[in-house]
Coordinates of C-alpha atoms in Angstrom, one line a residue:
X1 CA -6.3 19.6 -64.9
X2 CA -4.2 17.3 -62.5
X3 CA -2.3 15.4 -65.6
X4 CA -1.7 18.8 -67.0
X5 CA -0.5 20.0 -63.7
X6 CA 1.9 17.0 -63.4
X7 CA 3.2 17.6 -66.9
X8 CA 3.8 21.0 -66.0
X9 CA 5.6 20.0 -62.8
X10 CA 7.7 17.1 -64.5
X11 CA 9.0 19.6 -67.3
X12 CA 10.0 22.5 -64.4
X13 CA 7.1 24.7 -65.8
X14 CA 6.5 26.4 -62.5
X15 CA 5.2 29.8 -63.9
X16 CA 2.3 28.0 -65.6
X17 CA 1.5 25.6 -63.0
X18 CA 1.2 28.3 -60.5
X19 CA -0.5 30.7 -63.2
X20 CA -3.5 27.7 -63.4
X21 CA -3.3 26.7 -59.6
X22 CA -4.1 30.8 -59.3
X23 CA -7.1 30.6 -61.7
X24 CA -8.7 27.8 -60.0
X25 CA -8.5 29.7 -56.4
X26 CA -10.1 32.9 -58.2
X27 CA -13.3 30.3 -59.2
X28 CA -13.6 28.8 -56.0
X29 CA -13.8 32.1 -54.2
X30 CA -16.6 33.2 -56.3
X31 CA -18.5 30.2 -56.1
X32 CA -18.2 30.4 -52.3
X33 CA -19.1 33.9 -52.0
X34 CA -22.0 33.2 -54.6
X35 CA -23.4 30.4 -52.0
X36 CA -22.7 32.6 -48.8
X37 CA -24.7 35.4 -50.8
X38 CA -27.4 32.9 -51.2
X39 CA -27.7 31.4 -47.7
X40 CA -28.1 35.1 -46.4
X41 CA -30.7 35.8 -49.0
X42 CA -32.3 32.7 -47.9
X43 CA -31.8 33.2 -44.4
X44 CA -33.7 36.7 -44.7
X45 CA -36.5 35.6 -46.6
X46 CA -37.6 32.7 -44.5
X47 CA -37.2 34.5 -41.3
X48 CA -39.5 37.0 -43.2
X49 CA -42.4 35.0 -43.3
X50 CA -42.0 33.2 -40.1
X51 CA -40.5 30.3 -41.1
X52 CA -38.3 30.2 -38.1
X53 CA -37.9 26.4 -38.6
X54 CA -36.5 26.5 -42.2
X55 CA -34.2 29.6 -41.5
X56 CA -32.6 27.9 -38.5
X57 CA -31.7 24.7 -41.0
X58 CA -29.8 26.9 -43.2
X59 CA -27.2 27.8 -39.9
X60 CA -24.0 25.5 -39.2
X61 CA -20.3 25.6 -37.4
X62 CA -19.1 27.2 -40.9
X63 CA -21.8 29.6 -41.3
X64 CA -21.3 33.2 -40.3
X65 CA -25.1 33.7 -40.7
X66 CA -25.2 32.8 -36.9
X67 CA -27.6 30.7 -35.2
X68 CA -29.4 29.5 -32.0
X69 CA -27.8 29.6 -28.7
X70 CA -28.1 26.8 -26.6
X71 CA -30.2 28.2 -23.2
X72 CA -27.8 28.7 -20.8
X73 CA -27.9 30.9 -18.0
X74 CA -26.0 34.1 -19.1
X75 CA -28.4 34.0 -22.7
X76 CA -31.3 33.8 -20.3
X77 CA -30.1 36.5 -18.0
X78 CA -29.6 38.5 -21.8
X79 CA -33.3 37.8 -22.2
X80 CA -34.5 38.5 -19.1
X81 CA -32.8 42.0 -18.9
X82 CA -34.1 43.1 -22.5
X83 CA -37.4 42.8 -21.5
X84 CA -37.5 45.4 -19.0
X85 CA -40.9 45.8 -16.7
X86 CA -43.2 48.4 -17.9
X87 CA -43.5 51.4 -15.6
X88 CA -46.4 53.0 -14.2
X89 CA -48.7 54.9 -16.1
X90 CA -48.7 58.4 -15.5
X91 CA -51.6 59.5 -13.3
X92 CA -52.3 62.4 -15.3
X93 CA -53.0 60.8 -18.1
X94 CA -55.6 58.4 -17.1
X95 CA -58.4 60.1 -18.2
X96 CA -62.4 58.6 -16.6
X97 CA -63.6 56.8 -19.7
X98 CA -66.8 55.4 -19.9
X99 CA -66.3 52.3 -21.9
X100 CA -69.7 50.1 -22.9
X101 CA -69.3 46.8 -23.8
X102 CA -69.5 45.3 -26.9
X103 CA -72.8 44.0 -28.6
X104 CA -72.6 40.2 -28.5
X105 CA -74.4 40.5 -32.0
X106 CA -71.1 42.1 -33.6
X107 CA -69.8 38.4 -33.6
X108 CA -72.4 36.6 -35.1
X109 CA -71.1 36.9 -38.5
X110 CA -67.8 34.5 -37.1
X111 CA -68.3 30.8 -38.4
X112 CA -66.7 27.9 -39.5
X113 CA -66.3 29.1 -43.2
X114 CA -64.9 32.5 -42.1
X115 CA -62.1 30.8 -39.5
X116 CA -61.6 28.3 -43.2
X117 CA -60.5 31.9 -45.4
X118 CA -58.4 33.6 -42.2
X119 CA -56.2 30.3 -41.8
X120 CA -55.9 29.8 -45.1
X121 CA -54.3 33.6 -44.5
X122 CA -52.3 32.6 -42.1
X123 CA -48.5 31.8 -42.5
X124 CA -45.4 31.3 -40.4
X125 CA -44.0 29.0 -37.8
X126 CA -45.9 27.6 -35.1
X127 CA -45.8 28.8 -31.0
X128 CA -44.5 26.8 -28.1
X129 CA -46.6 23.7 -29.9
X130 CA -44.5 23.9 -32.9
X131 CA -47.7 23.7 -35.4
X132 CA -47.4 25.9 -37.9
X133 CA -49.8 27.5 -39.7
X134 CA -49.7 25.1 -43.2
X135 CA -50.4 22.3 -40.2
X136 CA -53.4 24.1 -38.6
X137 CA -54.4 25.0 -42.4
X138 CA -54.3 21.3 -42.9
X139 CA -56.7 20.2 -40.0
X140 CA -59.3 23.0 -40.5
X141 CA -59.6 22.9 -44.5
X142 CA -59.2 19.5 -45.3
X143 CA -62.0 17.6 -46.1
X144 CA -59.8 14.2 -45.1
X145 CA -60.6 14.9 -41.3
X146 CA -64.4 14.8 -42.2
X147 CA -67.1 16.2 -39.4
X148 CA -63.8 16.8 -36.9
X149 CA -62.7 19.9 -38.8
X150 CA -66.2 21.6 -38.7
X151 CA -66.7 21.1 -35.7
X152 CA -63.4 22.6 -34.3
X153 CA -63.9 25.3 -36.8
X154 CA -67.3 26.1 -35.0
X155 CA -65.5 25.9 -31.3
X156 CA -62.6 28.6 -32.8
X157 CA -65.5 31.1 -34.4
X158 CA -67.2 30.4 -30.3
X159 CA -63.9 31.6 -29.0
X160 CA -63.2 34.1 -30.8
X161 CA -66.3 35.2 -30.1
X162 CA -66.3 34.8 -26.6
X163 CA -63.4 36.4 -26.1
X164 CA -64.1 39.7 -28.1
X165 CA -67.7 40.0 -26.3
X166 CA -67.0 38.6 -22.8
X167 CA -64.6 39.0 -19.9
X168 CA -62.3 36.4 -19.6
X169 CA -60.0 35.4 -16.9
X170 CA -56.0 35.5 -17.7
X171 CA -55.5 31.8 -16.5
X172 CA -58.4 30.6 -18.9
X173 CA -56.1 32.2 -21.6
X174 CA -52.7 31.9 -21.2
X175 CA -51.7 28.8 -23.3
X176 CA -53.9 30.7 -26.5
X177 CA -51.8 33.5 -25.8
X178 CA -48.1 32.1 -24.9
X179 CA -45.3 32.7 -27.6
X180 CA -42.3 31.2 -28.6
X181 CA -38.8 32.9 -27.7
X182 CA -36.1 32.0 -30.0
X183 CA -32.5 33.3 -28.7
X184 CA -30.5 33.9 -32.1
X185 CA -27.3 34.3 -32.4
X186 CA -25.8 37.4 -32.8
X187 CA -22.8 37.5 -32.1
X188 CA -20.5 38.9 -29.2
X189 CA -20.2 42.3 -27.9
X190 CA -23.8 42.2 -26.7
X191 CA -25.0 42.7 -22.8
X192 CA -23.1 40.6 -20.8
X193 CA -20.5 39.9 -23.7
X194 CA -23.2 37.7 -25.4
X195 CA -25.0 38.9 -28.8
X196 CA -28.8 37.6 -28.5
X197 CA -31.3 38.2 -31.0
X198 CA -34.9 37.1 -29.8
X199 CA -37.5 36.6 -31.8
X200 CA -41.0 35.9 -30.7
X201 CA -43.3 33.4 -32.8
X202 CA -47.1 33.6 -31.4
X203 CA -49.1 30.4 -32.1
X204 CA -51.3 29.7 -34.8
X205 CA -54.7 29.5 -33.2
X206 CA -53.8 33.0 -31.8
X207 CA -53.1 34.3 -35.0
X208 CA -56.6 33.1 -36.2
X209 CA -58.6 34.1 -33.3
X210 CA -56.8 37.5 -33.3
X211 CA -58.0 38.0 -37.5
X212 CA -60.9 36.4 -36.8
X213 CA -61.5 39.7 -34.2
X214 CA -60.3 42.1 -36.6
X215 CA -62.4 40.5 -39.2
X216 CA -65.4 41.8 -38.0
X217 CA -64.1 44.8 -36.3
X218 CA -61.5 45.7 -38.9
X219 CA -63.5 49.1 -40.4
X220 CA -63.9 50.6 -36.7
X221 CA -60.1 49.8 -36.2
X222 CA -59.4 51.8 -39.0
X223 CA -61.4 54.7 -38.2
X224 CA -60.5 54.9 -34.7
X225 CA -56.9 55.2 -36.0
X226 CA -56.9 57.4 -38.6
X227 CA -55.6 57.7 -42.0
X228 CA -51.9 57.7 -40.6
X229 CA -51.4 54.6 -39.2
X230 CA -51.1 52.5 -42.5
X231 CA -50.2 49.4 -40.1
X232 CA -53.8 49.5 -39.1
X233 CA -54.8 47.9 -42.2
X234 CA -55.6 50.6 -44.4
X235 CA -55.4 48.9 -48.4
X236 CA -52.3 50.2 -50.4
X237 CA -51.2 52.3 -47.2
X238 CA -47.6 52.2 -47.8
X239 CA -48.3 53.1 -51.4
X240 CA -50.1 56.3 -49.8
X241 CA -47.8 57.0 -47.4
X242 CA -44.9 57.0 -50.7
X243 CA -47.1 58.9 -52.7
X244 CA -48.0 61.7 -50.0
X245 CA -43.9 61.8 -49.2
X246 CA -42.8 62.7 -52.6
X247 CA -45.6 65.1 -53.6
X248 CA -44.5 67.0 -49.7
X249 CA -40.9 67.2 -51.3
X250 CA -42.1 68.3 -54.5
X251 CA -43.4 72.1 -52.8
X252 CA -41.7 74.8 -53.6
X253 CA -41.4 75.4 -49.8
X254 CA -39.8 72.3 -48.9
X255 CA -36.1 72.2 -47.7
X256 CA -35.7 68.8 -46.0
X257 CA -37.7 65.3 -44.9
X258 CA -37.3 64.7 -40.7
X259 CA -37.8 61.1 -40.5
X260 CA -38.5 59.2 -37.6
X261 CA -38.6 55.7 -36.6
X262 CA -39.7 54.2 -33.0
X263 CA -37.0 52.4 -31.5
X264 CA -38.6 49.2 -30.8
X265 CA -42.3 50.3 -30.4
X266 CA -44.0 47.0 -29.9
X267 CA -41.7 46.5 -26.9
X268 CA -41.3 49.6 -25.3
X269 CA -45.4 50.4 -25.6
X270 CA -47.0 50.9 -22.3
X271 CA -49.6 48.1 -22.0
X272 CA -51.6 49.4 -19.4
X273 CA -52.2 53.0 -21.0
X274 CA -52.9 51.6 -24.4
X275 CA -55.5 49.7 -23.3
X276 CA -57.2 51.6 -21.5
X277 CA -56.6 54.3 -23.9
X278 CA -58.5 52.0 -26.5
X279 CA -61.5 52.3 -24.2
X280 CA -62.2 55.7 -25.3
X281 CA -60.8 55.4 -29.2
X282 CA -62.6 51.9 -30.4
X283 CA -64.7 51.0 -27.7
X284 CA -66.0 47.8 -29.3
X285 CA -62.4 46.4 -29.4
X286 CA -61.3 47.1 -25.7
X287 CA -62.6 44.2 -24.4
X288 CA -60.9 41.7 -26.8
X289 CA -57.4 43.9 -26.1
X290 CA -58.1 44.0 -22.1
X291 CA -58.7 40.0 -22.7
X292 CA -55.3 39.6 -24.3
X293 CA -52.9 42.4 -23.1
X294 CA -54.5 42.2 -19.2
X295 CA -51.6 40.4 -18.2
X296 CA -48.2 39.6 -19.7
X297 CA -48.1 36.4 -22.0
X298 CA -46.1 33.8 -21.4
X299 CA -42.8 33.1 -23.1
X300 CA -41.6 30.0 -23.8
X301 CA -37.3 29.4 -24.1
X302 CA -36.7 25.9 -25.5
X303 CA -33.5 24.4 -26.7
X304 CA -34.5 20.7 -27.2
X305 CA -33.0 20.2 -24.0
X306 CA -33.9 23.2 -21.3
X307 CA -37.0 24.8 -20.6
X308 CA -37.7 28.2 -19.5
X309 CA -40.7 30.3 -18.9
X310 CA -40.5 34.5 -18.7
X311 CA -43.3 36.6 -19.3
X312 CA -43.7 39.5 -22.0
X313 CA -43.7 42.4 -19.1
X314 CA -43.5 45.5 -21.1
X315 CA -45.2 46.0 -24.4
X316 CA -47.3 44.2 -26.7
X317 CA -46.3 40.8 -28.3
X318 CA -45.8 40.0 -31.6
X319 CA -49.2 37.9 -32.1
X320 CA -50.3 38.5 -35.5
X321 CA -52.9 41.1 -37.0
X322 CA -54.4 41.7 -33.5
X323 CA -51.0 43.0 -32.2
X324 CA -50.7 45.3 -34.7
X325 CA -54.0 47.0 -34.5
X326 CA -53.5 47.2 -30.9
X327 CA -50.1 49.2 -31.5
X328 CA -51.4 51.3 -33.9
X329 CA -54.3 52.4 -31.4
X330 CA -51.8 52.3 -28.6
X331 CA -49.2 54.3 -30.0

């Protein structure tokens, strides 16, 4: 193509040079807007399935996709003021529940083999320890680390045990149940002029302890929520809820669908009520919630550089199967 466009230029043929120079340009836009197309694809589907890691390696200075801001004190004043504290429960609606405790025997059925299948179901990025969850796979269902991964799959099913049948303190728990805070990028025009999109990651082993609960409590979850809240893990839910949608439309009497969606209802859940809500709904699981949700987790802000700590005050974090059984009960 250059000889031809010298040719071209040497015998005064302007129109065709310019003519193929056009051509080329038209290519080379497609192309880019073919690999822009793809890294946002990309982009979505790893941030879909926790790989926070792998999503973050697709952003650069050319990229409009965004990426992480560095921690400086304006995004941590953003982060700071979007998680608001939780007000006080209405009086009112504190009903005198008589809540028994959980029998211990409900969590005999946790062992090693059974903490083997939930992180093997287990995906994502890894919390403020950066293991993800093929690493923790690794070192609990390979046979390469010999005895050592028995026996540390026998102290998880004793945790989770102990912490769905007994009361624990908050300090004993807060490095299970800190989180990872990554400030994306989101652009400007945000609060304070600064566009942050934070995503919480919770670690691994709190994922697994957390299924491990719902594991064995999983049908009385269910029940206690009703056939409505698909997010409580009812099979082929969403399917249902489609299904039950279009034959409502079908009626005769039908004239419109109202939809509503909670604005941010992990967040803006009141902690305090739900648990002690759960008391009375799925008494048998309100002692693993009042365990985890008793005091706000810890969030961790890390740059590579600058480290901050803030605590998840309002709401219920992001932690994996657990959290979302305890929102749909909450809520």
């Amino acid at each position: 193509f250059l000889a031809l466009g010298l040719a071209e230029w040497s015998e005064g043929d302007l129109q065709s040079l310019v003519d193929g120079a056009g051509e080329v340009q038209v290519r080379l836009s497609r192309l880019a807007k073919k690999k822009e197309t793809g890294c946002h694809v990309a982009f979505a589907g790893l941030m879909l399935v926790g790989r926070v890691g792998g999503a973050v390696g697709l952003m650069d200075g050319s990229s409009d996709v965004g990426g992480v801001h560095r921690l400086t004190r304006r995004v941590g004043t953003v982060l700071a003021c979007g998680r608001p504290d939780a007000g006080p429960a209405p009086r009112q609606l504190k009903m005198e529940i008589a809540t028994p405790g959980p029998q211990p025997v409900v969590f005999e059925g946790i062992d090693g083999r059974m903490v083997c299948g939930v992180a093997g179901d287990v995906h994502g990025s890894g919390g403020p320890t950066l293991l993800d969850a093929d690493g923790w796979g690794h070192i609990l269902c390979c046979g390469s680390c010999g005895g050592a991964s028995e026996r540390l799959c026998g102290s998880i099913a004793g945790l989770a045990g102990c912490v769905g049948a007994r009361g624990v303190g908050p300090a004993a728990l807060e490095e299970l149940l800190a989180c990872r805070l990554v400030p994306l990028d989101g652009g400007n025009g945000g609060r304070g002029g600064v566009g942050v999109g934070p995503v919480g990651v919770g670690g691994v082993l709190r994922r697994i302890v957390g299924g491990l609960v719902i594991g064995v409590l999983g049908n009385g979850i269910r029940h206690a929520a009703g056939p409505l809240r698909a997010c409580a893990g009812l099979g082929a839910g969403v399917g249902a809820s489609v299904r039950a949608t279009r034959e409502r439309w079908g009626l005769p009497g039908a004239r419109g669908v109202l939809l509503v969606d909670a604005d941010n209802a992990f967040g803006t859940i009141g902690r305090g009520l739900a648990v002690h809500g759960i008391g009375g709904l799925c008494p048998p699981f309100h002692r693993f919630v009042s365990n985890a949700c008793r005091r706000p987790a810890m969030l961790v802000v890390c740059d590579g550089e600058t480290t901050e700590y803030m605590g998840s005050r309002g709401g219920c974090a992001r932690g994996g199967v657990a959290a979302v059984a305890f929102c749909a009960l909450g809520v």
